[in-house]
């Protein structure tokens, strides 16, 4: 068990990658706080994990919600060693002129502000414990941006930059900060990225050297490694999990 005795908070853990990460961490011995704006989804995932998980409703765009959920996680599980900033959203794949201000604000609020606020909430307990690990879910969209996802791609650029900034800022306190950059991954969010045009999925797969999309478990396996002792000298890394797409 690679995370025995560890305590983790995973945001957006009611679905997709977050769900896979929460379940993988629990399998490896961690106790996990399953946070999601969708309380029902969080309950379902925590219920499937069992006694080593708690479900907490939390909208990461709301500082009050975060304070409440992180305090409840601390009380029920203990101070977190690991934070996975996974909650994220996107606008539908479409030309830049069709992305309206509301959509721009929404993707930045969830993907950037939410990650920033959750990180601020996680730091004091990690300081108290003498260290910790923060894993941000970025994207290949930041490394090799493609047309149609202008505002979303920009949020992930911010996530990668924050990862590196916080890695150097928090290193003296033994808090490691890394990111995972997944390629298109088979989750409920995927159709939003691919857009409505027919045949997009097949076209995309044809551009991935390993010949398939990522699975949520591919991302969870990377998140397990980054949270584990084997990654103890890694900080500031942006780990591409992309079947070679960014080469
Ligand atoms: N699926 C892909 O192709 C892909 C590729 C690269 C990166 N990503 C990133 O991976 C992360 C996870 O996405 P996914 O593909 O698993 O999607 P998903 O839709 O399956 O899961 C996202 C979860 O985040 C939750 N969420 C949304 N807004 C929230 C908020 N304000 N507060 C709390 N929770 C909120 C949703 O309820 C959902 O349970 C996101 O950051 C996404 O940008 C996805």
Coordinates of C-alpha atoms and ligand atoms in Angstrom, one line a residue:
X1 CA 0.0 0.0 0.0
X2 CA 1.7 3.1 -1.2
X3 CA -0.3 5.7 0.7
X4 CA -0.8 4.0 4.0
X5 CA -1.8 6.4 6.7
X6 CA -2.1 9.4 4.4
X7 CA -5.0 11.7 4.2
X8 CA -6.1 13.2 0.9
X9 CA -8.6 15.8 -0.3
X10 CA -9.7 15.4 -3.9
X11 CA -11.8 18.1 -5.5
X12 CA -14.3 17.3 -8.2
X13 CA -14.1 13.7 -7.1
X14 CA -17.7 12.8 -7.9
X15 CA -16.9 11.9 -11.5
X16 CA -14.3 11.1 -14.0
X17 CA -10.6 11.5 -13.0
X18 CA -11.4 12.7 -9.5
X19 CA -13.5 9.6 -8.8
X20 CA -10.7 7.3 -10.1
X21 CA -8.1 9.2 -8.1
X22 CA -10.1 9.0 -4.9
X23 CA -10.7 5.3 -5.4
X24 CA -7.1 4.6 -6.2
X25 CA -5.8 6.5 -3.2
X26 CA -8.2 4.6 -0.9
X27 CA -7.1 1.3 -2.4
X28 CA -3.6 2.3 -1.5
X29 CA -4.4 2.9 2.1
X30 CA -5.3 6.6 2.2
X31 CA -8.3 8.1 3.8
X32 CA -10.0 10.4 1.3
X33 CA -12.3 13.4 1.4
X34 CA -14.4 13.3 -1.7
X35 CA -15.4 16.9 -2.5
X36 CA -17.7 17.9 -5.3
X37 CA -20.3 20.6 -6.1
X38 CA -22.6 17.7 -6.9
X39 CA -23.3 16.3 -3.4
X40 CA -25.1 13.3 -4.7
X41 CA -22.1 12.3 -6.9
X42 CA -19.7 12.8 -4.0
X43 CA -21.9 10.6 -1.8
X44 CA -22.0 7.8 -4.3
X45 CA -18.2 7.8 -4.7
X46 CA -17.5 7.9 -1.0
X47 CA -20.2 5.2 -0.4
X48 CA -18.5 3.0 -2.9
X49 CA -15.1 3.5 -1.2
X50 CA -16.6 2.8 2.3
X51 CA -15.3 3.7 5.7
X52 CA -12.1 5.4 4.5
X53 CA -13.9 8.1 2.6
X54 CA -16.1 11.1 3.5
X55 CA -18.3 13.0 1.0
X56 CA -18.4 16.7 1.3
X57 CA -20.4 19.1 -0.8
X58 CA -18.1 21.9 -2.0
X59 CA -18.2 24.5 -4.8
X60 CA -14.5 25.4 -5.3
X61 CA -15.5 28.8 -6.5
X62 CA -16.9 29.8 -3.1
X63 CA -14.4 30.5 -0.3
X64 CA -17.0 29.8 2.4
X65 CA -17.7 26.4 1.0
X66 CA -14.0 25.6 0.9
X67 CA -13.5 26.7 4.4
X68 CA -16.4 24.6 5.6
X69 CA -15.4 21.5 3.6
X70 CA -11.7 21.6 4.5
X71 CA -12.5 22.1 8.2
X72 CA -15.0 19.1 8.1
X73 CA -12.4 17.0 6.3
X74 CA -9.8 17.9 8.9
X75 CA -12.2 17.1 11.7
X76 CA -13.4 13.8 10.3
X77 CA -10.1 12.4 8.8
X78 CA -7.3 14.6 10.2
X79 CA -5.1 17.2 8.4
X80 CA -4.5 16.4 4.8
X81 CA -1.1 15.3 3.5
X82 CA -2.3 15.4 -0.1
X83 CA -4.5 17.8 -2.1
X84 CA -5.6 17.0 -5.6
X85 CA -7.0 20.1 -7.4
X86 CA -9.0 18.2 -10.0
X87 CA -12.4 20.0 -10.1
X88 CA -12.7 21.6 -13.6
X89 CA -15.0 22.6 -16.3
X90 CA -14.9 23.7 -19.9
X91 CA -16.9 25.6 -22.5
X92 CA -18.0 23.8 -25.6
X93 CA -15.4 23.7 -28.4
X94 CA -16.2 26.7 -30.6
X95 CA -14.6 29.8 -32.2
X96 CA -13.3 32.5 -29.9
X97 CA -15.9 35.0 -31.0
X98 CA -18.6 32.7 -29.7
X99 CA -17.2 32.4 -26.2
X100 CA -19.2 34.9 -24.1
X101 CA -18.0 36.7 -21.0
X102 CA -20.1 34.5 -18.7
X103 CA -18.5 31.4 -20.0
X104 CA -15.0 32.9 -19.7
X105 CA -15.7 33.9 -16.1
X106 CA -17.1 30.5 -15.2
X107 CA -14.1 28.5 -16.6
X108 CA -11.6 30.8 -14.9
X109 CA -13.6 30.7 -11.6
X110 CA -13.6 26.9 -11.4
X111 CA -10.3 26.0 -13.0
X112 CA -8.1 28.8 -11.7
X113 CA -9.7 30.7 -8.8
X114 CA -11.0 27.4 -7.3
X115 CA -7.6 25.8 -7.5
X116 CA -6.0 28.9 -5.9
X117 CA -8.5 29.0 -3.0
X118 CA -8.3 25.3 -2.3
X119 CA -4.5 25.5 -2.3
X120 CA -4.6 28.3 0.2
X121 CA -6.9 26.2 2.4
X122 CA -4.6 23.2 2.3
X123 CA -1.3 25.0 3.1
X124 CA -1.7 25.8 6.9
X125 CA -2.4 22.1 7.9
X126 CA 0.5 20.9 5.6
X127 CA 2.8 23.5 7.3
X128 CA 1.7 22.1 10.7
X129 CA 2.5 18.6 9.5
X130 CA 5.9 19.6 8.1
X131 CA 5.1 19.0 4.5
X132 CA 2.6 17.7 1.9
X133 CA 1.9 17.2 -1.8
X134 CA -0.4 19.3 -4.0
X135 CA -1.3 17.8 -7.4
X136 CA -3.0 20.0 -10.0
X137 CA -4.8 18.7 -13.0
X138 CA -3.6 20.8 -15.9
X139 CA -3.9 19.7 -19.5
X140 CA -2.1 19.1 -22.7
X141 CA -4.3 22.0 -23.8
X142 CA -1.8 24.3 -22.1
X143 CA 1.3 22.7 -23.8
X144 CA -0.1 22.2 -27.2
X145 CA -3.3 24.4 -27.5
X146 CA -5.6 23.6 -30.3
X147 CA -8.4 25.8 -31.8
X148 CA -11.8 26.0 -30.3
X149 CA -11.0 26.0 -26.6
X150 CA -9.5 29.5 -26.2
X151 CA -10.7 30.3 -22.6
X152 CA -10.3 26.7 -21.4
X153 CA -6.8 26.4 -22.7
X154 CA -5.9 29.7 -21.0
X155 CA -7.1 28.4 -17.7
X156 CA -4.8 25.4 -17.9
X157 CA -1.9 27.7 -18.9
X158 CA -2.6 29.4 -15.6
X159 CA -2.7 26.1 -13.7
X160 CA 0.7 25.1 -15.1
X161 CA 2.2 28.4 -14.2
X162 CA 0.7 28.3 -10.7
X163 CA 2.1 24.8 -10.3
X164 CA 5.7 26.0 -11.0
X165 CA 5.3 29.2 -8.9
X166 CA 4.0 27.4 -5.9
X167 CA 6.5 24.6 -6.3
X168 CA 9.4 27.0 -5.8
X169 CA 7.6 29.1 -3.2
X170 CA 6.6 26.1 -1.0
X171 CA 9.6 23.9 -1.4
X172 CA 11.4 25.3 1.7
X173 CA 8.4 24.0 3.7
X174 CA 8.6 20.6 2.1
X175 CA 5.3 21.0 0.2
X176 CA 5.7 19.6 -3.3
X177 CA 3.5 20.9 -6.1
X178 CA 3.2 19.0 -9.4
X179 CA 0.7 18.9 -12.2
X180 CA -0.6 16.2 -14.5
X181 CA -1.3 17.2 -18.1
X182 CA -3.8 14.7 -19.4
X183 CA -4.6 14.3 -23.1
X184 CA -8.3 13.9 -24.1
X185 CA -9.7 11.5 -21.5
X186 CA -12.8 9.4 -21.6
X187 CA -14.9 11.1 -18.9
X188 CA -18.3 12.8 -19.0
X189 CA -16.5 16.1 -19.9
X190 CA -15.0 14.7 -23.1
X191 CA -17.8 15.6 -25.5
X192 CA -17.5 19.3 -24.4
X193 CA -13.9 19.3 -25.6
X194 CA -14.5 17.4 -28.8
X195 CA -17.4 19.6 -29.9
X196 CA -20.5 18.6 -31.9
X197 CA -18.9 17.8 -35.3
X198 CA -19.1 14.1 -36.2
X199 CA -16.1 11.9 -36.2
X200 CA -14.1 14.1 -33.8
X201 CA -13.2 11.2 -31.4
X202 CA -11.7 9.1 -34.2
X203 CA -9.8 12.1 -35.6
X204 CA -8.4 12.8 -32.2
X205 CA -7.3 9.2 -31.6
X206 CA -5.5 9.2 -34.9
X207 CA -3.2 12.0 -33.5
X208 CA -2.1 10.0 -30.4
X209 CA 1.0 7.9 -31.0
X210 CA -0.2 5.2 -28.6
X211 CA -3.4 5.1 -30.5
X212 CA -6.1 5.7 -27.9
X213 CA -7.6 8.3 -25.5
X214 CA -6.5 8.4 -21.9
X215 CA -8.6 6.7 -19.3
X216 CA -9.5 8.1 -15.9
X217 CA -7.4 5.3 -14.4
X218 CA -4.3 6.4 -16.5
X219 CA -4.6 9.8 -14.7
X220 CA -5.2 8.2 -11.3
X221 CA -2.1 6.0 -11.7
X222 CA 0.0 9.2 -12.4
X223 CA -1.6 10.9 -9.4
X224 CA -0.7 7.9 -7.2
X225 CA 2.9 8.1 -8.3
X226 CA 3.2 11.8 -7.7
X227 CA 1.6 11.5 -4.2
X228 CA 3.8 8.6 -3.2
X229 CA 7.2 8.4 -1.6
X230 CA 8.7 7.4 -4.9
X231 CA 8.1 11.0 -6.1
X232 CA 9.7 12.6 -3.1
X233 CA 12.3 14.6 -5.1
X234 CA 9.8 15.8 -7.7
X235 CA 8.3 19.3 -7.5
X236 CA 7.3 21.7 -10.2
X237 CA 6.9 18.9 -12.8
X238 CA 4.1 19.0 -15.4
X239 CA 3.7 15.3 -16.1
X240 CA 2.1 14.7 -19.6
X241 CA -0.1 11.6 -19.6
X242 CA -0.8 11.7 -23.3
X243 CA 0.3 8.6 -25.1
X244 CA 3.0 10.7 -26.8
X245 CA 0.6 13.3 -28.2
X246 CA 2.8 16.3 -27.2
X247 CA 6.0 15.0 -28.7
Ligands
LIG1 N1 -11.6 14.8 -19.9 C1 -10.6 15.3 -20.5 O1 -10.4 15.1 -21.7 C2 -9.6 16.2 -19.8 C3 -8.3 16.5 -20.4 C4 -7.4 17.3 -19.7 C5 -7.7 17.8 -18.5 N2 -9.0 17.6 -17.9 C6 -9.2 18.1 -16.6 O2 -9.5 17.0 -15.7 C7 -10.2 17.5 -14.6 C8 -11.3 16.5 -14.3 O3 -12.2 16.5 -15.4 P1 -13.0 15.2 -15.9 O4 -12.7 15.0 -17.3 O5 -12.8 14.1 -14.9 O6 -14.5 15.8 -15.8 P2 -15.8 15.3 -15.1 O7 -16.9 16.3 -15.6 O8 -16.1 13.9 -15.2 O9 -15.5 15.6 -13.6 C9 -15.4 16.9 -13.1 C10 -16.0 17.0 -11.7 O10 -15.8 18.3 -11.2 C11 -16.9 18.7 -10.5 N3 -17.0 20.2 -10.5 C12 -17.3 21.0 -11.5 N4 -17.3 22.3 -11.1 C13 -17.1 22.2 -9.7 C14 -17.0 23.2 -8.7 N5 -17.2 24.5 -9.0 N6 -16.7 22.8 -7.5 C15 -16.5 21.5 -7.2 N7 -16.5 20.5 -8.1 C16 -16.8 20.9 -9.4 C17 -18.1 18.1 -11.3 O11 -19.3 18.1 -10.6 C18 -17.5 16.8 -11.7 O12 -17.9 15.8 -10.7 C19 -10.7 18.9 -14.9 O13 -9.8 19.8 -14.3 C20 -10.5 19.0 -16.4 O14 -10.3 20.3 -16.9 C21 -9.9 16.8 -18.6

